Coordinates of C-alpha atoms and ligand atoms in Angstrom, one line a residue:
M1 CA 18.7 -14.8 -11.0
K2 CA 14.6 -15.3 -11.9
V3 CA 12.4 -12.6 -10.0
L4 CA 8.4 -13.5 -10.3
V5 CA 6.5 -10.8 -9.0
I6 CA 2.2 -11.7 -8.2
G7 CA 0.0 -9.2 -8.4
S8 CA -1.0 -6.6 -11.2
G9 CA -0.7 -3.6 -10.1
A10 CA 0.7 0.2 -10.4
R11 CA 3.0 -1.1 -7.5
E12 CA 3.6 -4.3 -9.3
H13 CA 4.5 -3.0 -12.5
A14 CA 6.4 -0.8 -10.4
L15 CA 8.5 -3.2 -8.6
C16 CA 9.1 -5.0 -11.7
W17 CA 10.8 -1.9 -13.0
K18 CA 13.1 -1.1 -10.1
L19 CA 13.7 -5.1 -10.0
K20 CA 14.8 -5.3 -13.7
Q21 CA 17.6 -2.8 -13.3
S22 CA 19.6 -5.0 -11.3
P23 CA 22.5 -6.7 -12.9
K24 CA 21.9 -10.0 -11.3
V25 CA 18.5 -10.2 -12.3
T26 CA 18.3 -11.6 -16.0
R27 CA 14.2 -12.5 -16.3
I28 CA 10.5 -11.6 -14.9
Y29 CA 7.4 -12.7 -14.3
A30 CA 4.4 -11.4 -12.7
A31 CA 1.6 -13.5 -12.3
P32 CA -1.1 -12.5 -13.6
G33 CA 0.1 -9.1 -14.6
S34 CA -1.1 -7.1 -17.0
D35 CA -0.6 -5.6 -20.5
G36 CA 1.4 -2.3 -18.7
I37 CA 3.4 -5.1 -16.9
G38 CA 3.7 -6.8 -20.2
Q39 CA 6.1 -5.1 -21.7
I40 CA 8.7 -5.6 -19.2
A41 CA 8.0 -9.1 -17.7
E42 CA 6.2 -12.2 -19.0
C43 CA 2.7 -12.2 -17.8
V44 CA 2.0 -15.8 -16.4
P45 CA -2.1 -16.5 -16.0
I46 CA -2.6 -17.7 -12.6
K47 CA -4.5 -15.4 -9.7
V48 CA -2.7 -13.8 -6.7
N49 CA -5.2 -16.2 -4.5
E50 CA -3.9 -19.4 -6.6
L51 CA -1.3 -20.6 -4.1
N52 CA -1.0 -23.9 -4.6
A53 CA -0.9 -23.2 -8.7
L54 CA 1.7 -20.1 -7.9
A55 CA 4.4 -22.4 -5.9
A56 CA 4.4 -25.0 -8.0
F57 CA 5.2 -22.7 -11.2
A58 CA 7.8 -21.4 -8.7
R59 CA 9.2 -24.9 -8.3
E60 CA 8.9 -25.7 -12.5
Q61 CA 10.4 -21.9 -13.1
R62 CA 13.3 -22.6 -11.0
I63 CA 12.3 -19.1 -9.3
D64 CA 15.1 -17.8 -7.5
L65 CA 12.9 -14.8 -5.8
T66 CA 9.3 -14.5 -5.3
V67 CA 7.8 -10.7 -4.5
V68 CA 4.6 -10.6 -2.9
G69 CA 2.6 -7.0 -4.0
P70 CA -0.8 -7.3 -2.2
E71 CA -1.4 -8.4 1.2
D72 CA -4.3 -11.5 0.0
P73 CA -1.9 -13.9 -0.1
L74 CA 0.5 -12.8 2.2
V75 CA -2.6 -12.7 4.9
E76 CA -3.6 -17.0 3.3
G77 CA 0.1 -17.9 4.3
I78 CA 1.7 -17.7 0.5
V79 CA 5.0 -16.8 2.4
D80 CA 4.5 -20.6 4.9
L81 CA 3.6 -22.4 1.8
F82 CA 6.5 -21.5 -0.6
Q83 CA 8.8 -21.6 2.8
K84 CA 7.7 -25.0 3.2
K85 CA 8.8 -25.8 -0.4
Q86 CA 12.2 -24.6 0.2
L87 CA 10.6 -21.3 -2.2
R88 CA 12.7 -18.2 -1.8
I89 CA 10.1 -15.8 -1.1
Y90 CA 9.8 -12.0 0.7
G91 CA 7.3 -11.5 2.6
P92 CA 6.0 -12.1 6.1
T93 CA 4.2 -15.3 7.7
R94 CA 0.7 -16.2 7.7
K95 CA 0.7 -15.3 11.6
A96 CA 2.8 -12.0 10.9
A97 CA 0.6 -11.0 8.2
R98 CA -2.0 -10.9 11.0
L99 CA -1.1 -7.0 11.5
E100 CA -2.8 -6.3 8.6
G101 CA -5.3 -9.3 8.3
S102 CA -6.9 -8.5 11.8
K103 CA -7.0 -5.2 13.0
D104 CA -8.2 -6.1 16.1
F105 CA -4.9 -8.5 16.8
A106 CA -3.2 -5.7 15.4
K107 CA -4.2 -3.4 18.5
D108 CA -3.8 -5.8 20.5
I109 CA -0.4 -6.2 20.1
M110 CA 0.2 -2.0 20.3
S111 CA -1.3 -1.9 23.3
R112 CA 0.7 -4.8 25.0
H113 CA 3.7 -3.0 23.7
G114 CA 2.5 0.7 24.2
I115 CA 2.5 1.3 21.0
Q116 CA 0.6 5.0 20.3
T117 CA -3.2 4.2 19.0
A118 CA -6.4 5.1 18.6
G119 CA -8.6 3.9 21.6
H120 CA -11.2 1.7 20.6
K121 CA -13.3 -1.1 21.5
T122 CA -14.5 -4.7 19.4
Y123 CA -17.8 -5.8 18.6
D124 CA -18.9 -9.1 18.0
Q125 CA -22.9 -8.3 17.9
P126 CA -24.9 -5.0 16.4
A127 CA -26.6 -4.5 19.6
P128 CA -24.3 -3.6 22.5
A129 CA -22.3 -1.7 19.4
L130 CA -24.8 0.5 19.3
E131 CA -25.4 0.7 22.8
Y132 CA -21.6 2.2 23.1
L133 CA -22.9 4.4 19.6
R134 CA -25.8 6.2 21.3
N135 CA -23.6 7.6 24.2
C136 CA -20.1 8.3 22.4
D137 CA -18.3 11.9 21.3
Y138 CA -18.8 12.0 17.3
P139 CA -16.9 11.8 15.1
V140 CA -16.3 7.6 15.3
V141 CA -14.3 5.7 13.5
L142 CA -15.9 2.7 12.4
K143 CA -13.8 -0.4 10.8
A144 CA -14.7 -4.3 9.5
D145 CA -12.0 -6.2 10.9
G146 CA -10.6 -8.2 8.3
L147 CA -9.6 -7.1 5.1
A148 CA -12.4 -5.4 3.1
A149 CA -9.5 -3.5 0.1
G150 CA -10.0 -0.6 2.0
K151 CA -13.6 -0.4 2.0
G152 CA -14.3 -1.1 5.4
V153 CA -13.8 1.9 6.8
T154 CA -16.4 4.5 7.6
I155 CA -16.1 8.1 9.2
A156 CA -19.5 8.4 11.4
R157 CA -20.6 12.5 11.9
T158 CA -23.8 11.3 13.3
F159 CA -25.4 8.3 15.7
E160 CA -27.6 7.8 12.5
E161 CA -24.7 6.6 10.4
A162 CA -22.6 4.6 12.7
E163 CA -26.0 2.6 12.8
A164 CA -25.6 2.8 9.0
A165 CA -22.3 1.5 9.0
I166 CA -22.7 -1.5 11.6
N167 CA -25.7 -2.9 10.0
E168 CA -23.5 -2.7 6.2
S169 CA -21.0 -4.8 8.1
M170 CA -22.9 -7.1 10.6
V171 CA -26.1 -7.6 9.9
A172 CA -26.3 -6.9 6.1
K173 CA -22.4 -8.4 5.7
R174 CA -21.5 -6.2 3.6
F175 CA -17.2 -7.6 3.8
G176 CA -18.7 -11.2 4.7
V177 CA -16.7 -12.2 7.5
A178 CA -14.4 -9.7 7.5
G179 CA -16.7 -7.6 8.8
R180 CA -18.7 -9.7 11.3
R181 CA -16.4 -8.3 13.9
V182 CA -16.3 -4.1 14.1
L183 CA -13.7 -1.5 15.4
I184 CA -15.6 1.0 16.9
E185 CA -12.3 3.7 17.3
D186 CA -12.0 7.5 18.5
F187 CA -11.7 9.8 15.8
L188 CA -8.5 11.3 15.2
V189 CA -6.9 14.8 14.1
G190 CA -3.6 15.5 12.2
E191 CA -1.7 14.8 9.1
E192 CA -1.3 11.3 8.3
V193 CA 2.1 10.1 6.8
S194 CA 2.9 6.5 5.4
V195 CA 6.1 4.5 6.8
H196 CA 7.2 1.7 5.5
A197 CA 10.5 -0.4 6.4
I198 CA 12.1 -3.5 5.3
S199 CA 12.6 -5.9 8.1
D200 CA 14.7 -9.0 8.4
G201 CA 13.4 -9.7 11.6
H202 CA 16.4 -8.3 13.8
N203 CA 17.8 -5.4 11.2
I204 CA 15.5 -2.6 10.6
L205 CA 15.6 -0.5 7.3
P206 CA 13.8 2.3 7.1
L207 CA 12.6 3.5 3.5
C208 CA 12.0 7.0 2.3
L209 CA 8.4 8.9 3.9
A210 CA 5.8 9.1 1.5
Q211 CA 1.9 10.5 2.0
D212 CA -1.3 9.0 -0.1
H213 CA -4.2 10.9 -1.1
K214 CA -7.3 8.5 0.0
A215 CA -9.7 11.0 -0.6
A216 CA -11.3 10.7 -4.2
L217 CA -11.6 15.1 -5.0
D218 CA -9.4 18.3 -4.7
G219 CA -8.7 19.4 -1.1
D220 CA -9.4 15.9 0.4
E221 CA -13.0 15.8 -0.1
G222 CA -15.3 12.3 -1.2
E223 CA -14.8 9.3 -1.0
N224 CA -11.9 7.0 0.6
T225 CA -10.1 5.8 -2.6
G226 CA -6.9 3.3 -2.6
G227 CA -5.2 6.1 -3.2
M228 CA -5.3 8.9 -5.3
G229 CA -1.6 10.7 -5.4
T230 CA 1.9 9.9 -3.1
Y231 CA 5.4 12.4 -2.9
S232 CA 8.4 12.1 -0.9
P233 CA 10.4 13.2 0.4
L234 CA 7.9 15.6 3.1
P235 CA 9.3 18.7 3.8
Q236 CA 7.0 19.2 6.6
V237 CA 8.1 16.1 8.6
S238 CA 11.8 17.3 10.4
S239 CA 14.0 14.6 10.6
E240 CA 13.9 14.7 14.4
V241 CA 9.6 13.5 13.6
M242 CA 11.0 10.7 11.2
R243 CA 13.5 9.5 13.8
Q244 CA 10.9 9.4 16.8
L245 CA 8.2 7.5 13.7
E246 CA 11.2 4.7 13.4
R247 CA 12.2 4.6 17.0
D248 CA 8.6 5.0 18.4
V249 CA 6.7 3.3 15.9
I250 CA 8.9 0.6 13.6
V251 CA 11.3 -0.4 16.1
Q252 CA 8.6 -0.8 18.4
T253 CA 6.6 -3.3 16.2
I254 CA 9.3 -4.7 15.1
H255 CA 10.0 -5.7 18.5
A256 CA 7.1 -6.5 20.0
M257 CA 6.6 -9.4 17.1
N258 CA 9.4 -10.7 18.2
V259 CA 8.4 -10.7 21.5
E260 CA 5.5 -12.3 21.0
G261 CA 7.2 -15.7 18.8
E262 CA 6.3 -14.3 15.4
P263 CA 8.9 -12.3 14.1
F264 CA 8.6 -9.9 11.3
K265 CA 10.4 -10.5 8.0
G266 CA 9.5 -7.9 5.3
T267 CA 8.2 -4.7 4.5
L268 CA 6.0 -3.0 7.2
F269 CA 4.1 -0.4 6.6
A270 CA 2.5 1.7 9.1
G271 CA -0.2 4.3 8.2
C272 CA 0.3 7.0 11.1
M273 CA -1.7 9.9 11.8
M274 CA 0.8 13.3 13.1
T275 CA -1.3 14.1 16.4
K276 CA -1.1 16.9 18.4
Q277 CA -0.3 14.2 21.2
G278 CA 2.3 12.6 19.0
P279 CA 2.5 10.5 16.3
K280 CA -0.3 7.7 16.3
V281 CA -1.2 4.7 14.0
L282 CA -3.9 4.3 12.7
E283 CA -3.4 0.9 10.7
Y284 CA -0.2 -1.6 9.4
N285 CA 0.1 -3.2 5.7
V286 CA 2.1 -5.9 5.8
R287 CA 3.5 -5.1 2.1
F288 CA 4.1 -2.3 -0.3
G289 CA 1.6 0.9 -0.3
D290 CA 0.1 1.8 -3.6
P291 CA 0.5 4.6 -4.8
E292 CA 3.8 5.2 -2.3
T293 CA 5.7 2.8 -3.6
Q294 CA 5.9 4.1 -6.9
S295 CA 7.1 7.2 -5.6
I296 CA 9.2 5.4 -3.0
L297 CA 11.2 3.4 -5.8
L298 CA 11.8 6.0 -7.4
R299 CA 14.0 8.2 -5.7
M300 CA 15.7 4.8 -3.9
Q301 CA 19.2 3.9 -5.1
A302 CA 20.0 0.4 -3.8
D303 CA 19.5 -2.8 -6.3
L304 CA 16.2 -3.6 -4.9
F305 CA 17.0 -7.7 -5.7
E306 CA 19.8 -7.8 -3.2
V307 CA 17.4 -5.8 -0.5
L308 CA 14.8 -8.2 -0.8
S309 CA 17.3 -11.3 -0.9
A310 CA 19.5 -9.9 2.0
T311 CA 16.1 -9.3 4.0
I312 CA 15.1 -13.3 2.9
D313 CA 18.7 -14.5 4.4
G314 CA 18.6 -12.5 7.3
R315 CA 21.3 -10.0 6.5
L316 CA 19.7 -6.8 5.8
D317 CA 23.0 -4.6 7.7
Q318 CA 24.8 -5.7 4.9
V319 CA 23.0 -3.7 2.2
E320 CA 23.3 0.2 1.6
V321 CA 20.5 2.0 0.1
N322 CA 21.0 5.6 -0.4
W323 CA 17.8 7.9 -1.2
D324 CA 17.4 10.4 -4.4
P325 CA 17.6 13.9 -2.4
R326 CA 15.0 15.0 -5.0
S327 CA 11.4 14.9 -4.7
A328 CA 9.3 12.1 -5.9
V329 CA 5.4 12.7 -7.4
T330 CA 2.7 10.0 -8.2
V331 CA -0.2 11.4 -9.6
V332 CA -2.7 8.8 -10.5
L333 CA -5.1 8.8 -13.3
A334 CA -8.6 7.0 -12.5
S335 CA -11.9 6.2 -14.2
G336 CA -14.7 8.7 -14.1
G337 CA -16.8 7.4 -10.9
Y338 CA -13.7 5.5 -8.6
P339 CA -14.2 4.3 -6.2
R340 CA -17.6 3.4 -7.0
E341 CA -18.6 2.5 -10.4
F342 CA -16.9 3.7 -13.9
E343 CA -17.0 1.9 -17.3
K344 CA -14.1 0.4 -18.4
G345 CA -12.4 0.4 -22.1
Y346 CA -12.1 3.9 -23.3
K347 CA -9.4 4.4 -25.7
I348 CA -5.8 5.6 -23.6
K349 CA -4.0 8.2 -25.5
G350 CA -0.3 9.7 -25.5
L351 CA 0.8 6.9 -24.0
D352 CA 3.8 6.5 -26.2
S353 CA 5.1 10.4 -25.8
D354 CA 8.6 11.0 -25.1
F355 CA 8.1 11.7 -20.8
G356 CA 11.6 11.9 -20.8
P357 CA 14.1 10.4 -18.3
D358 CA 12.4 12.0 -15.0
V359 CA 8.9 10.4 -15.8
Q360 CA 7.9 6.9 -15.5
V361 CA 4.2 5.7 -16.2
F362 CA 3.1 2.6 -14.4
H363 CA -0.1 0.4 -16.0
A364 CA -2.6 0.3 -13.3
G365 CA -6.1 -1.1 -14.9
T366 CA -5.4 -0.9 -18.4
K367 CA -5.8 -3.1 -21.3
K368 CA -4.0 -3.6 -24.7
V369 CA -6.3 -4.4 -28.1
D370 CA -4.7 -4.7 -31.8
G371 CA -1.6 -1.8 -30.7
Q372 CA -3.8 0.6 -28.8
W373 CA -4.3 1.3 -24.8
F374 CA -7.8 1.1 -23.7
T375 CA -8.8 1.5 -19.9
N376 CA -9.9 -1.7 -17.7
G377 CA -10.3 -0.5 -13.9
G378 CA -10.2 2.0 -11.5
R379 CA -6.8 3.0 -10.9
V380 CA -5.4 3.0 -14.7
L381 CA -2.5 4.8 -14.3
S382 CA -0.1 6.4 -12.1
V383 CA 1.8 9.2 -13.6
C384 CA 5.5 10.0 -11.4
A385 CA 7.9 12.6 -11.6
L386 CA 11.5 13.3 -10.1
G387 CA 11.9 16.7 -10.0
A388 CA 14.7 19.1 -7.7
D389 CA 11.6 19.9 -5.4
L390 CA 8.4 18.9 -4.7
P391 CA 7.1 21.7 -6.9
D392 CA 8.9 20.7 -9.6
A393 CA 8.2 17.0 -9.2
R394 CA 4.8 18.7 -9.0
R395 CA 5.4 20.6 -12.3
K396 CA 6.4 17.3 -14.2
A397 CA 3.9 15.1 -12.9
Y398 CA 1.2 17.2 -14.8
A399 CA 3.0 18.2 -17.5
A400 CA 3.4 14.4 -18.1
V401 CA -0.4 14.1 -17.5
E402 CA -1.6 16.8 -19.5
R403 CA -0.3 15.0 -22.5
I404 CA -2.5 11.1 -21.6
H405 CA -6.0 11.4 -22.3
F406 CA -9.4 8.6 -22.1
D407 CA -12.7 9.9 -21.4
K408 CA -14.1 10.6 -18.0
M409 CA -10.3 10.6 -17.1
Q410 CA -10.8 11.9 -13.4
F411 CA -7.3 12.7 -11.0
R412 CA -7.1 15.1 -8.0
K413 CA -4.6 18.5 -9.0
D414 CA -3.4 19.2 -5.4
I415 CA -1.4 16.3 -4.8
G416 CA 1.3 17.2 -2.4
H417 CA -0.4 20.3 -1.2
R418 CA 0.4 19.8 2.4
G419 CA 4.2 19.6 1.5
L420 CA 3.7 23.2 -0.7
K421 CA 2.6 24.9 2.9
Ligands
LIG501 P1 -7.0 2.4 7.2 O1 -7.6 1.7 6.2 O2 -7.4 1.6 8.5 O3 -5.8 3.3 7.2 O4 -8.4 3.9 7.4 C1 -8.3 4.3 6.2 C2 -8.7 6.1 6.1 O5 -9.5 6.9 7.5 C3 -7.3 6.2 7.1 O6 -6.2 6.3 6.3 C4 -7.7 7.6 7.2 O7 -7.5 8.5 6.5 C5 -8.7 7.7 7.9 N1 -8.8 6.7 9.6 C6 -8.7 5.7 10.2 N2 -9.0 5.6 11.0 C7 -9.0 7.2 11.9 C8 -8.7 7.6 12.9 N3 -9.1 7.2 13.8 N4 -9.4 8.7 12.9 C9 -9.3 9.5 11.8 N5 -9.2 9.7 10.5 C10 -9.2 7.8 10.2
LIG502 N1 -2.1 3.5 -0.4 C1 -2.4 2.7 1.2 C2 -2.1 1.5 0.9 O1 -1.6 1.0 -0.7 O2 -3.1 0.7 1.8

């Protein structure tokens, strides 16, 4: 079977790595892929938003399964396009992808179906938003309605900060049309967990829990990033709470989408806050998390090609997935300055080390020139390890990190800290 993976990050590198282990998969293409992914897949120079070109490639090469990494093509309707052309693709339709593409749509679904989330108000104009902000409790959370590459969320501690965020989004249009509409949300306190599940619209396969570290610096300080590291499982979350998350968040959401007449097929990833009143949904994603996927796939004991194929065919109840009881830890190595300005083109040393069987290094922003690796993005590498328990996995991941070096390398030294308490 021939597989096409769309995207170019460490998540897509991990997806290719896992799909390659399937005895059914004979060839893997990645569009556009990267030099790192090119070590295990054939890269084709088509961008993730060139939907027609991607469909034409899938048709010409008789691709048996296309897997989409990032959200943008899903929200743009790549699944609808492929389905129209009778091409097999894994992921939600454009309408179902609105769970991630419009925060207002997601809130509407949650409120109509009793799914717990932060209280919120939606504004299309700055003046009434500012009026609300003059009298509300702080901190308060402001979110651009549409896709803003993870940068559309501001936690404002004062009116002045909130006003600046409103002006940036609604007046200066920093996020373009995605920020014309803004949600103002109550600030929730608690621990965040990433809840992933695969659904064929009826059957639901919960994946193992993971926790991301969104802040750039140790101790959860600094700006929000795309994610600086993950681990799985979470020793601090009981199996009872896991079942509650599955029942009250995942099952409810899949059910809600069916009732709405927009069945959800693909990966549903709910970012949840564990509050004193129980879990509440912070956001939905309609794809695999990055860097959650790196830790999750290290633990997955199943043929990923089979799982994704079965999802498309609506027979997810026929596949069996087991989870390695060991712990996985992913440490993201980023360029100094990320998530703001950073420089590229620094030589990466140590990537050819023999890291041993329990370590995987997935490439996010790298480039190979004359046989030598260089940095080529904000998030550069995901260094992942399996260990007997969380401390052991951390030890192995950080030992691998020690062997890699590039100028201005930035990473968190406390991945998994909440799980150690
Ligand atoms: P989102 O993209 O909606 O997940 O927001 C990005 C990050 O902002 C989340 O991972 C949380 O850390 C934080 N956040 C979002 N919404 C809230 C909220 N209502 N209360 C507290 N923190 C939040
Ligand atoms: N790690 C968060 C995300 O993929 O959205």
